[in-house]
Short mmCIF file of C-alpha atoms in Angstrom, two decimals:
data_model
loop_
_atom_site.label_atom_id
_atom_site.label_comp_id
_atom_site.label_asym_id
_atom_site.label_seq_id
_atom_site.Cartn_x
_atom_site.Cartn_y
_atom_site.Cartn_z
CA MET U 13 -0.05 0.02 -0.26
CA THR U 14 1.48 3.60 -1.01
CA SER U 15 1.52 6.55 1.19
CA ILE U 16 -0.82 8.22 -0.97
CA ASP U 17 -3.28 4.68 -0.50
CA GLN U 18 -2.55 5.54 3.62
CA SER U 19 -3.38 8.67 3.49
CA GLN U 20 -7.03 8.31 1.96
CA PHE U 21 -7.57 5.43 3.67
CA LYS U 22 -7.03 7.25 7.17
CA ARG U 23 -8.92 10.21 5.83
CA VAL U 24 -12.08 7.81 5.13
CA LEU U 25 -11.60 6.28 8.38
CA ARG U 26 -11.92 9.56 10.57
CA PHE U 27 -14.68 10.45 8.51
CA ALA U 28 -16.14 7.72 9.48
CA ILE U 29 -15.47 7.68 12.93
CA ILE U 30 -16.07 11.32 13.47
CA LEU U 31 -19.31 12.23 11.34
CA PRO U 32 -21.65 9.47 12.88
CA LEU U 33 -20.04 11.35 16.16
CA ILE U 34 -21.36 14.83 15.36
CA LEU U 35 -24.79 13.82 14.21
CA MET U 36 -25.69 10.88 17.11
CA SER U 37 -24.31 13.78 19.58
CA ILE U 38 -26.86 16.08 17.84
CA VAL U 39 -29.53 13.89 18.03
CA ALA U 40 -28.59 13.13 21.62
CA ALA U 41 -29.11 16.38 22.70
CA VAL U 42 -32.42 17.04 20.58
CA LEU U 43 -33.78 13.60 22.44
CA LEU U 44 -32.51 14.50 26.04
CA TRP U 45 -34.31 17.94 25.93
CA GLN U 46 -37.38 16.46 24.43
CA ILE U 47 -37.32 13.57 26.79
CA ASN U 48 -36.95 16.38 29.69
CA ASP U 49 -39.99 18.33 28.87
CA LEU U 50 -42.04 14.79 28.62
CA LEU U 51 -40.83 13.94 32.13
CA THR U 52 -41.85 17.43 33.44
CA ALA U 53 -45.51 17.05 31.98
CA VAL U 54 -45.22 13.40 33.41
CA ARG U 55 -44.52 14.90 36.85
CA TRP U 56 -47.20 17.64 36.67
CA VAL U 57 -49.81 14.80 36.08
CA GLU U 58 -48.44 12.99 38.81
CA GLN U 59 -48.97 15.95 41.07
CA ALA U 60 -52.20 16.81 39.86
CA ASN U 61 -53.13 12.86 40.68
CA VAL U 62 -51.81 13.29 44.53
CA VAL U 63 -53.66 16.55 44.86
CA ILE U 64 -56.92 15.13 44.06
CA SER U 65 -56.36 12.30 46.20
CA GLN U 66 -55.68 14.94 49.30
CA ALA U 67 -58.98 16.79 47.80
CA ASN U 68 -61.43 13.23 48.26
CA LEU U 69 -59.50 12.67 51.80
CA LEU U 70 -60.45 16.02 52.63
CA GLN U 71 -64.08 15.66 51.43
CA ARG U 72 -64.45 12.04 53.54
CA LEU U 73 -63.23 13.89 56.72
CA ILE U 74 -65.87 17.00 56.35
CA VAL U 75 -68.30 13.62 55.54
CA ASP U 76 -67.31 11.71 58.72
CA ARG U 77 -67.34 15.29 61.01
CA GLN U 78 -71.14 15.89 59.62
CA THR U 79 -72.14 12.34 59.64
CA ALA U 80 -70.64 11.66 63.48
CA MET U 81 -72.59 14.93 64.75
CA ARG U 82 -75.85 13.91 63.06
CA GLY U 83 -75.13 10.88 65.06
CA TYR U 84 -74.96 12.51 68.78
CA LEU U 85 -77.75 15.06 67.99
CA ILE U 86 -80.23 11.87 67.39
CA ASN U 87 -78.75 9.38 69.58
CA GLY U 88 -77.14 11.33 72.99
CA ASN U 89 -74.47 9.19 72.79
CA SER U 90 -71.21 10.42 73.14
CA GLU U 91 -69.20 7.62 71.24
CA PHE U 92 -70.86 8.90 68.53
CA LEU U 93 -68.44 11.90 68.64
CA ALA U 94 -65.56 9.95 68.18
CA PRO U 95 -65.24 10.33 64.10
CA TYR U 96 -66.18 13.74 64.74
CA GLU U 97 -63.15 14.71 67.10
CA ALA U 98 -60.66 12.65 64.70
CA ALA U 99 -61.82 14.69 61.97
CA GLU U 100 -61.07 17.80 63.54
CA ARG U 101 -57.95 16.38 64.64
CA GLU U 102 -56.85 15.51 61.02
CA LEU U 103 -58.42 18.34 58.94
CA PRO U 104 -55.63 21.19 59.82
CA GLN U 105 -53.14 18.98 58.81
CA THR U 106 -54.94 17.45 55.67
CA PHE U 107 -55.46 20.98 54.69
CA GLU U 108 -51.71 21.89 55.09
CA ARG U 109 -50.61 18.80 53.13
CA LEU U 110 -52.75 19.96 50.39
CA SER U 111 -52.32 23.34 50.32
CA ALA U 112 -48.08 22.45 50.30
CA THR U 113 -49.15 20.08 47.73
CA ILE U 114 -51.08 22.09 44.72
CA THR U 115 -48.93 24.42 42.07
CA ASP U 116 -51.97 26.38 41.05
CA ALA U 117 -52.43 29.69 41.97
CA GLY U 118 -56.30 29.30 41.13
CA GLN U 119 -56.55 26.01 42.88
CA ASP U 120 -54.51 27.73 46.01
CA ASN U 121 -57.40 30.36 45.82
CA ARG U 122 -60.22 27.74 45.92
CA LEU U 123 -58.64 25.83 49.12
CA LEU U 124 -58.26 29.17 51.31
CA GLY U 125 -62.01 29.75 50.31
CA ILE U 126 -62.78 25.85 51.23
CA GLU U 127 -60.51 25.99 54.51
CA LYS U 128 -62.75 29.32 55.60
CA SER U 129 -65.91 28.40 54.59
CA GLN U 130 -65.39 25.38 57.20
CA GLU U 131 -65.23 27.91 60.01
CA PRO U 132 -68.67 28.89 60.54
CA TRP U 133 -69.98 25.53 60.01
CA ALA U 134 -67.82 24.55 62.44
CA ALA U 135 -68.45 27.04 64.92
CA PHE U 136 -72.26 26.24 64.51
CA ALA U 137 -72.00 22.10 64.86
CA ARG U 138 -69.33 23.18 68.45
CA GLU U 139 -73.00 25.49 69.50
CA THR U 140 -75.23 22.48 68.57
CA ILE U 141 -73.18 20.07 70.40
CA ALA U 142 -72.99 22.34 73.17
CA LEU U 143 -76.60 23.01 73.35
CA ARG U 144 -77.62 19.09 73.29
CA GLU U 145 -74.88 18.42 76.01
CA ARG U 146 -76.57 20.73 78.10
CA GLY U 147 -80.00 19.41 76.96
CA ASP U 148 -80.99 22.51 75.39
CA ALA U 149 -84.05 21.87 72.86
CA GLN U 150 -82.60 24.64 70.68
CA TYR U 151 -79.87 21.72 69.37
CA MET U 152 -83.11 20.47 67.29
CA ASN U 153 -84.54 23.69 65.93
CA PRO U 154 -85.12 23.48 62.16
CA GLU U 155 -83.83 26.85 61.60
CA ARG U 156 -80.69 26.08 62.85
CA HIS U 157 -80.00 23.15 61.03
CA LEU U 158 -81.15 24.51 58.02
CA GLN U 159 -78.71 27.09 58.33
CA GLY U 160 -75.88 24.43 59.21
CA LYS U 161 -76.95 22.36 56.14
CA SER U 162 -76.57 25.17 54.00
CA LEU U 163 -73.17 25.80 55.48
CA MET U 164 -72.49 22.45 54.48
CA ASP U 165 -73.72 22.62 50.80
CA ALA U 166 -71.62 25.45 50.16
CA THR U 167 -68.52 23.91 51.40
CA ARG U 168 -69.28 20.88 49.27
CA ARG U 169 -70.02 23.12 45.79
CA GLN U 170 -66.62 24.71 46.94
CA LEU U 171 -64.57 21.37 47.41
CA ASN U 172 -66.34 19.57 44.02
CA ASP U 173 -65.00 23.03 42.02
CA PHE U 174 -61.94 22.45 43.44
CA ILE U 175 -61.85 18.78 42.61
CA ASN U 176 -62.94 19.40 39.13
CA ALA U 177 -61.00 21.90 38.54
CA GLU U 178 -57.90 19.91 39.07
CA GLU U 179 -59.11 17.02 37.21
CA THR U 180 -58.98 19.74 34.50
CA LEU U 181 -55.78 20.57 35.16
CA ARG U 182 -54.54 16.86 34.94
CA ASP U 183 -56.46 16.10 31.85
CA GLU U 184 -54.66 19.34 30.15
CA ARG U 185 -51.43 18.00 31.39
CA LYS U 186 -52.02 14.60 30.10
CA GLN U 187 -52.67 16.18 26.55
CA LEU U 188 -49.33 17.81 26.64
CA ALA U 189 -47.59 14.82 27.90
CA ARG U 190 -49.22 12.94 24.78
CA ASN U 191 -47.77 16.16 22.46
CA HIS U 192 -44.55 16.00 23.80
CA THR U 193 -44.09 12.58 23.12
CA ARG U 194 -45.74 12.79 19.76
CA ARG U 195 -43.25 15.16 19.21
CA THR U 196 -40.27 13.50 20.46
CA ILE U 197 -41.17 10.26 18.34
CA THR U 198 -41.22 12.78 15.68
CA ALA U 199 -38.21 14.70 16.21
CA SER U 200 -36.32 11.07 16.61
CA LEU U 201 -37.57 9.83 13.15
CA PHE U 202 -37.12 13.27 11.24
CA LEU U 203 -33.47 12.87 12.55
CA THR U 204 -32.59 9.96 12.08
CA LEU U 205 -33.74 9.52 8.45
CA VAL U 206 -31.85 13.02 7.52
CA PHE U 207 -28.88 12.50 9.12
CA GLY U 208 -29.29 8.87 8.03
CA GLY U 209 -29.46 10.37 4.47
CA VAL U 210 -26.24 12.39 4.98
CA LEU U 211 -24.13 9.67 6.37
CA ALA U 212 -25.46 7.39 3.26
CA PHE U 213 -24.30 10.04 0.74
CA PHE U 214 -21.01 10.85 1.74
CA GLY U 215 -20.01 7.57 3.04
CA ARG U 216 -21.10 6.68 -0.61
CA HIS U 217 -18.87 9.15 -1.92
CA GLN U 218 -15.70 8.21 0.32
CA LEU U 219 -16.04 4.38 -0.41
CA THR U 220 -16.57 4.73 -4.01
CA SER U 221 -13.35 7.08 -4.22
CA LEU U 222 -11.27 4.84 -2.11
CA SER U 223 -12.59 1.48 -3.83
CA GLN U 224 -11.07 2.87 -6.86
CA SER U 225 -8.02 3.31 -5.64
CA TYR U 226 -8.25 -0.71 -4.52
CA ALA U 227 -8.67 -1.66 -7.33
CA THR U 228 -5.93 -2.58 -8.13
CA MET U 229 -4.43 -3.68 -5.01
CA PHE U 230 -7.07 -6.26 -5.41
CA GLU U 231 -5.56 -8.15 -8.17
CA LYS U 232 -2.09 -8.06 -6.10
CA THR U 233 -3.15 -9.70 -3.18
CA LEU U 234 -5.73 -12.35 -5.02
CA LYS U 235 -2.49 -14.54 -5.37
CA GLN U 236 -1.92 -14.55 -1.75
CA SER U 237 -5.63 -14.63 -0.52
CA ILE U 238 -5.25 -18.23 -2.54
CA ALA U 239 -2.37 -19.35 -0.36
CA LEU U 240 -3.81 -18.15 2.87
CA GLN U 241 -6.70 -19.93 1.80
CA ASN U 242 -4.82 -22.79 1.71
CA GLN U 243 -3.12 -22.38 4.65
CA ALA U 244 -6.65 -21.72 6.74
CA THR U 245 -7.80 -24.91 5.25
CA THR U 246 -4.90 -26.78 6.90
CA LEU U 247 -5.30 -24.75 10.19
CA GLN U 248 -8.83 -25.26 10.62
CA GLU U 249 -8.61 -29.28 10.29
CA GLN U 250 -5.90 -28.94 13.37
CA ALA U 251 -8.74 -27.08 15.27
CA ASP U 252 -11.26 -29.43 14.85
CA ASP U 253 -8.84 -32.37 15.79
CA LEU U 254 -7.49 -29.87 19.14
CA LYS U 255 -11.29 -29.21 19.78
CA GLU U 256 -12.30 -32.60 19.97
CA SER U 257 -9.42 -33.74 22.28
CA ASN U 258 -9.85 -30.83 24.19
CA SER U 259 -13.67 -31.09 24.62
CA ARG U 260 -13.58 -33.55 27.90
CA THR U 261 -11.31 -30.86 29.66
CA ILE U 262 -13.21 -27.66 28.47
CA ASN U 263 -16.52 -29.51 29.68
CA ILE U 264 -15.04 -30.84 33.16
CA LEU U 265 -13.39 -26.71 33.71
CA GLU U 266 -16.61 -25.34 33.15
CA SER U 267 -18.70 -27.71 36.08
CA ILE U 268 -15.93 -26.42 38.58
CA GLY U 269 -18.76 -24.70 40.26
CA ASP U 270 -20.63 -27.84 40.76
CA ALA U 271 -19.61 -31.18 42.16
CA PHE U 272 -18.81 -33.38 39.09
CA VAL U 273 -17.62 -36.99 38.96
CA ALA U 274 -16.87 -39.00 35.88
CA LEU U 275 -17.40 -42.70 35.63
CA ASP U 276 -16.83 -45.08 32.68
CA ARG U 277 -18.72 -47.82 31.56
CA ASP U 278 -17.97 -50.29 34.24
CA TRP U 279 -19.13 -47.82 37.01
CA ARG U 280 -15.34 -46.78 37.96
CA PHE U 281 -14.38 -43.42 39.00
CA THR U 282 -12.27 -41.34 36.49
CA TYR U 283 -12.32 -38.39 37.82
CA ILE U 284 -13.33 -36.37 40.80
CA ASN U 285 -13.25 -32.62 41.29
CA PRO U 286 -13.04 -30.60 44.76
CA ARG U 287 -16.28 -30.11 45.25
CA ALA U 288 -17.89 -33.78 44.92
CA SER U 289 -14.86 -34.75 47.09
CA MET U 290 -16.30 -32.54 50.03
CA LEU U 291 -19.48 -33.45 49.34
CA LEU U 292 -19.11 -36.87 49.67
CA ALA U 293 -16.27 -37.18 52.26
CA CYS U 294 -14.04 -38.76 50.66
CA PRO U 295 -10.39 -37.74 48.80
CA ALA U 296 -10.42 -37.86 45.26
CA THR U 297 -7.51 -40.16 45.48
CA GLU U 298 -9.41 -42.95 47.18
CA LEU U 299 -12.25 -43.16 44.84
CA ASN U 300 -10.63 -43.19 41.36
CA GLY U 301 -10.64 -46.35 39.67
CA LYS U 302 -12.91 -47.45 42.82
CA VAL U 303 -16.81 -48.76 41.23
CA LEU U 304 -19.21 -46.74 41.97
CA TRP U 305 -21.55 -48.82 43.94
CA ASP U 306 -19.07 -50.92 45.94
CA GLU U 307 -17.57 -47.60 47.74
CA ILE U 308 -20.92 -45.88 47.94
CA PRO U 309 -23.26 -49.05 48.59
CA VAL U 310 -26.29 -47.11 50.13
CA LEU U 311 -26.75 -46.22 46.82
CA ARG U 312 -28.09 -49.38 45.63
CA GLY U 313 -31.74 -49.91 45.12
CA THR U 314 -32.42 -45.73 45.19
CA ILE U 315 -33.28 -43.58 42.51
CA PHE U 316 -29.56 -42.40 42.34
CA GLU U 317 -29.48 -46.43 40.95
CA ILE U 318 -32.41 -45.90 38.84
CA GLU U 319 -32.01 -43.06 37.02
CA LEU U 320 -28.18 -43.50 36.94
CA ARG U 321 -28.82 -46.97 34.98
CA ALA U 322 -31.44 -45.14 32.73
CA THR U 323 -28.87 -42.58 31.55
CA ALA U 324 -26.93 -45.30 30.64
CA ASP U 325 -28.92 -47.19 28.70
CA GLU U 326 -31.25 -44.84 26.87
CA SER U 327 -28.38 -42.38 26.10
CA ARG U 328 -30.25 -39.02 27.35
CA MET U 329 -29.82 -36.79 29.96
CA HIS U 330 -31.26 -37.36 33.36
CA ARG U 331 -31.90 -34.69 35.88
CA PHE U 332 -33.61 -35.33 39.53
CA GLU U 333 -33.56 -34.21 43.12
CA ALA U 334 -33.73 -36.83 46.19
CA ASP U 335 -32.76 -37.20 49.45
CA PHE U 336 -29.67 -38.90 50.19
CA PRO U 337 -29.78 -42.34 51.97
CA ASN U 338 -28.84 -42.50 55.64
CA SER U 339 -29.01 -39.09 55.80
CA ASP U 340 -30.46 -35.50 56.34
CA ARG U 341 -29.48 -33.85 52.69
CA ALA U 342 -31.33 -33.38 49.97
CA ILE U 343 -29.58 -33.69 46.76
CA GLU U 344 -29.77 -32.25 42.97
CA ILE U 345 -28.42 -34.33 40.23
CA SER U 346 -27.94 -34.13 36.33
CA VAL U 347 -26.71 -37.00 34.62
CA TYR U 348 -25.54 -37.05 31.18
CA PRO U 349 -24.42 -39.53 28.48
CA ALA U 350 -20.52 -39.52 27.63
CA GLU U 351 -18.69 -41.65 25.15
CA ASP U 352 -16.80 -43.31 27.62
CA GLY U 353 -19.72 -43.29 30.31
CA LEU U 354 -21.30 -40.55 32.34
CA SER U 355 -21.03 -37.13 33.87
CA ILE U 356 -22.27 -36.65 36.48
CA TYR U 357 -23.03 -33.27 38.48
CA PHE U 358 -24.39 -32.84 41.57
CA ASN U 359 -25.51 -30.27 44.62
CA ASP U 360 -26.57 -30.07 47.73
CA ILE U 361 -30.09 -28.60 48.23
CA THR U 362 -30.91 -28.84 52.02
CA GLU U 363 -30.84 -25.42 52.46
CA ARG U 364 -32.54 -24.00 49.50
CA ARG U 365 -35.41 -26.52 49.89
CA SER U 366 -35.96 -25.41 53.75
CA ALA U 367 -36.00 -22.08 52.73
CA GLU U 368 -38.75 -22.71 49.85
CA ARG U 369 -40.55 -24.63 52.53
CA GLU U 370 -40.55 -21.69 55.09
CA GLN U 371 -41.27 -19.46 52.45
CA LYS U 372 -44.29 -20.96 51.42
CA LEU U 373 -45.71 -21.25 55.44
CA ALA U 374 -45.17 -17.56 55.35
CA GLU U 375 -47.39 -17.06 51.85
CA ALA U 376 -49.75 -19.33 53.64
CA GLU U 377 -49.38 -16.81 56.51
CA GLN U 378 -49.91 -13.52 54.79
CA SER U 379 -52.78 -14.54 52.55
CA ARG U 380 -54.65 -16.22 55.22
CA LEU U 381 -54.14 -12.75 57.13
CA ARG U 382 -55.12 -10.46 53.93
CA GLU U 383 -58.21 -12.45 53.78
CA SER U 384 -59.36 -11.71 57.09
CA ILE U 385 -58.36 -8.49 56.55
CA ILE U 386 -60.37 -8.09 53.79
CA ASN U 387 -63.15 -9.63 55.02
CA LEU U 388 -63.51 -7.13 58.04
CA GLN U 389 -62.91 -4.28 55.69
CA ARG U 390 -65.66 -5.84 53.63
CA ALA U 391 -68.35 -5.95 56.90
CA ARG U 392 -67.55 -2.59 58.28
CA LEU U 393 -68.25 -0.93 55.11
CA GLU U 394 -71.42 -2.23 54.65
CA GLU U 395 -72.56 -1.61 58.36
CA LEU U 396 -70.98 2.32 57.33
CA ALA U 397 -72.68 2.36 54.28
CA ALA U 398 -76.38 1.41 55.70
CA PRO U 399 -76.61 2.29 60.01
CA LEU U 400 -79.43 1.23 61.52
CA ILE U 401 -79.59 3.73 64.95
CA PRO U 402 -82.62 2.49 67.13
CA LEU U 403 -84.21 5.69 69.18
CA ARG U 404 -86.01 4.35 71.32
CA GLN U 405 -88.03 1.11 71.60
CA GLY U 406 -90.34 0.77 68.57
CA ILE U 407 -88.52 3.47 66.66
CA VAL U 408 -85.21 3.10 64.52
CA LEU U 409 -83.53 5.79 62.05
CA MET U 410 -81.47 4.93 58.85
CA PRO U 411 -80.12 8.50 57.58
CA LEU U 412 -78.71 7.51 53.94
CA ILE U 413 -76.25 9.73 52.90
CA GLY U 414 -74.07 9.61 49.59
CA SER U 415 -75.77 8.32 46.12
CA LEU U 416 -77.49 4.42 46.07
CA ASP U 417 -76.32 2.24 43.42
CA SER U 418 -77.52 -1.30 43.41
CA GLU U 419 -75.29 -2.82 45.84
CA ARG U 420 -75.95 -0.29 48.65
CA ALA U 421 -79.83 -0.55 47.92
CA ALA U 422 -79.63 -4.13 48.14
CA GLN U 423 -77.40 -3.14 51.94
CA VAL U 424 -80.60 -0.59 52.71
CA LEU U 425 -82.83 -3.33 52.58
CA ASN U 426 -80.94 -6.10 53.84
CA ASN U 427 -80.02 -4.09 57.00
CA LEU U 428 -83.90 -2.17 57.56
CA SER U 429 -85.87 -6.12 57.39
CA HIS U 430 -82.83 -7.65 60.14
CA GLY U 431 -82.85 -4.03 62.09
CA VAL U 432 -86.92 -3.76 62.47
CA VAL U 433 -87.10 -7.51 63.54
CA GLU U 434 -84.22 -7.37 65.80
CA HIS U 435 -85.36 -4.21 67.38
CA ALA U 436 -89.41 -4.89 66.96
CA ALA U 437 -89.49 -1.95 65.62
CA ARG U 438 -93.42 -0.23 64.88
CA VAL U 439 -92.11 2.94 63.20
CA CYS U 440 -88.83 3.29 60.83
CA ILE U 441 -87.62 6.79 59.80
CA LEU U 442 -85.77 6.80 56.72
CA ASP U 443 -84.00 10.34 56.15
CA ILE U 444 -82.88 10.90 52.51
CA THR U 445 -81.57 14.75 53.64
CA GLY U 446 -77.89 13.93 52.80
CA VAL U 447 -78.95 11.72 49.52
CA PRO U 448 -77.56 14.56 46.88
CA THR U 449 -79.72 14.07 44.03
CA VAL U 450 -82.95 11.75 43.76
CA ASP U 451 -83.42 9.52 40.98
CA SER U 452 -85.22 6.64 39.68
CA ASN U 453 -82.80 4.27 41.31
CA VAL U 454 -83.43 6.28 44.79
CA ALA U 455 -87.23 6.00 44.23
CA ALA U 456 -87.24 2.56 43.85
CA THR U 457 -85.21 1.75 46.75
CA LEU U 458 -87.98 4.05 48.80
CA LEU U 459 -90.18 2.33 47.73
CA ASN U 460 -88.82 -1.18 48.10
CA ALA U 461 -87.91 0.16 51.69
CA ALA U 462 -91.75 0.85 52.29
CA GLN U 463 -93.20 -2.46 51.19
CA THR U 464 -90.61 -4.57 52.87
CA VAL U 465 -91.38 -2.71 56.34
CA ARG U 466 -95.18 -3.04 55.88
CA LEU U 467 -94.73 -6.53 55.75
CA LEU U 468 -92.47 -7.09 58.33
CA GLY U 469 -95.47 -5.13 60.53
CA ALA U 470 -94.48 -2.03 61.08
CA GLU U 471 -94.82 1.16 59.23
CA VAL U 472 -91.98 3.61 57.59
CA VAL U 473 -91.82 7.58 57.25
CA ILE U 474 -89.32 9.29 54.49
CA THR U 475 -87.83 12.43 55.87
CA GLY U 476 -85.70 14.62 54.18
CA ILE U 477 -88.51 15.50 51.38
CA ARG U 478 -87.14 19.08 50.32
CA SER U 479 -89.25 20.95 47.46
CA GLY U 480 -87.15 20.04 44.96
CA VAL U 481 -86.70 16.50 45.68
CA ALA U 482 -90.62 16.32 45.77
CA GLN U 483 -90.94 17.79 42.18
CA THR U 484 -88.44 15.32 41.15
CA LEU U 485 -90.60 12.36 42.43
CA ILE U 486 -93.51 13.67 40.36
CA ARG U 487 -91.72 14.04 37.49
CA LEU U 488 -90.55 10.83 37.75
CA GLY U 489 -94.12 9.19 37.72
CA VAL U 490 -92.94 7.61 41.49
CA ASP U 491 -96.91 6.79 43.52
CA ILE U 492 -95.83 7.20 47.30
CA LYS U 493 -99.59 6.95 48.75
CA GLY U 494 -99.93 5.48 51.54
CA ILE U 495 -96.35 6.30 52.06
CA THR U 496 -95.58 8.78 55.51
CA THR U 497 -93.58 12.05 54.33
CA ARG U 498 -92.00 14.87 56.15
CA SER U 499 -89.81 17.63 54.89
CA THR U 500 -87.46 17.28 58.13
CA LEU U 501 -86.33 14.84 60.54
CA ASN U 502 -87.02 16.55 64.02
CA SER U 503 -91.34 16.59 62.07
CA GLY U 504 -90.25 12.56 60.94
CA LEU U 505 -89.57 11.95 64.98
CA ASP U 506 -92.70 13.89 66.10
CA PHE U 507 -94.70 12.16 64.02
CA ALA U 508 -93.12 8.48 64.79
CA LEU U 509 -93.33 9.28 68.67
CA THR U 510 -97.75 10.24 68.11
CA ARG U 511 -97.81 6.79 65.91
CA LEU U 512 -96.40 4.87 68.33
CA ALA U 513 -98.15 6.41 71.49
CA VAL U 514 -101.49 5.60 69.66
CA VAL U 515 -100.62 2.26 68.53
CA ASN U 516 -99.56 1.22 71.89
CA ASP U 517 -103.04 2.97 73.32
CA PHE U 518 -104.68 0.47 70.80
CA ALA U 519 -102.71 -1.91 72.12
CA LEU U 520 -103.97 -1.54 75.55
#
């Protein structure tokens, strides 16, 4: 090769190395920029999910506080105030965590409004509880409760607006993440095609020029290549012979990590590595040339003998696990047929088996505990979904809060029927003040509840019938003839007491 050829070759080589590096660096920089924007958008989406989760927790605490206060006002049992007091303690911390999580100024203002709107209701709740504790009848004043309900409705609207706004922000951020993803993919494809075309064009030009320079060199080296090919054929034949002669040595070297023994066709030991000597508790020098069945007679008639002879007869690999005779050790064995006998790899797996058994026991215990926890949680949720509160002998109350789906409607009917029988109730009050909307499902549940209570010999009173609820029932065409309704829980309780007194007088 002349100096001109060498110079041209080096120039092409530098071009082939440096240009791709430069182009790939540009591609990498663009992709890193796009990926960074994408990760930022994803983090914003995750942030929105955290805010929504905290807001749902805040909503649950507010509802728990209101429900606990109502239960105390109705029953007078201070144990009903436990959820109220717990919510009072957790609300400030929840507001602080949610405020620290918010990144949008508008949401920060909404949260501040929610926190301020809670203060009047909290003052109302504390005053009402104090009246109930003193036995002042003003705690059941309908105007006071309407005022408290108005305050709570305002808080719930603000909280719903907050959650809806955060969900809108999350959707916008998701769309931004999708846009970043499309831009990243488009940029990757565009840069790959452009730079690939550039590399192909210049590479072809340089290689064409270089191939012309080396055209004459090819003829000179052709004769040399023929001679080298003849030498390569000879070397390949020698390599094959060397590979065959070294195959057994390579197999032994590769099996150093396992215990290994080699047996000839007469079951005599021909090789034992140090690991095998340690497991067999016998030096290799004492076993070499000895018959397996004579040196380890406990193997006769066991699965070890069956598998070893099967491998020798069938000329195929066998793998199995078994307990070593007269010991507490478990052995894993792989037996391979060889031209002059058998190659045996084995390991002590006693500790592994013990660990597997312990792991299975632990997993079974964890599964049992997990199932118990799930059952307890399910039972607790069913109780809270439709609670039945005995007010006095013959009168029970079931306050319904939140939406009613088919599953919860079934729980209402089930708890109601069992509660009427268990408490020998004559009058059952269904309070729907806490049901935000009345639809066909709610109407069907109320009618089924009334029919169920009648069949059990009691009377149902539905309270919380506001003007909007009444209009909705009429619009749905619900026939509530024969069902007693009252606008407030207080008036429903008065009716129940009057009705119970009439029934008792008639019984006398």
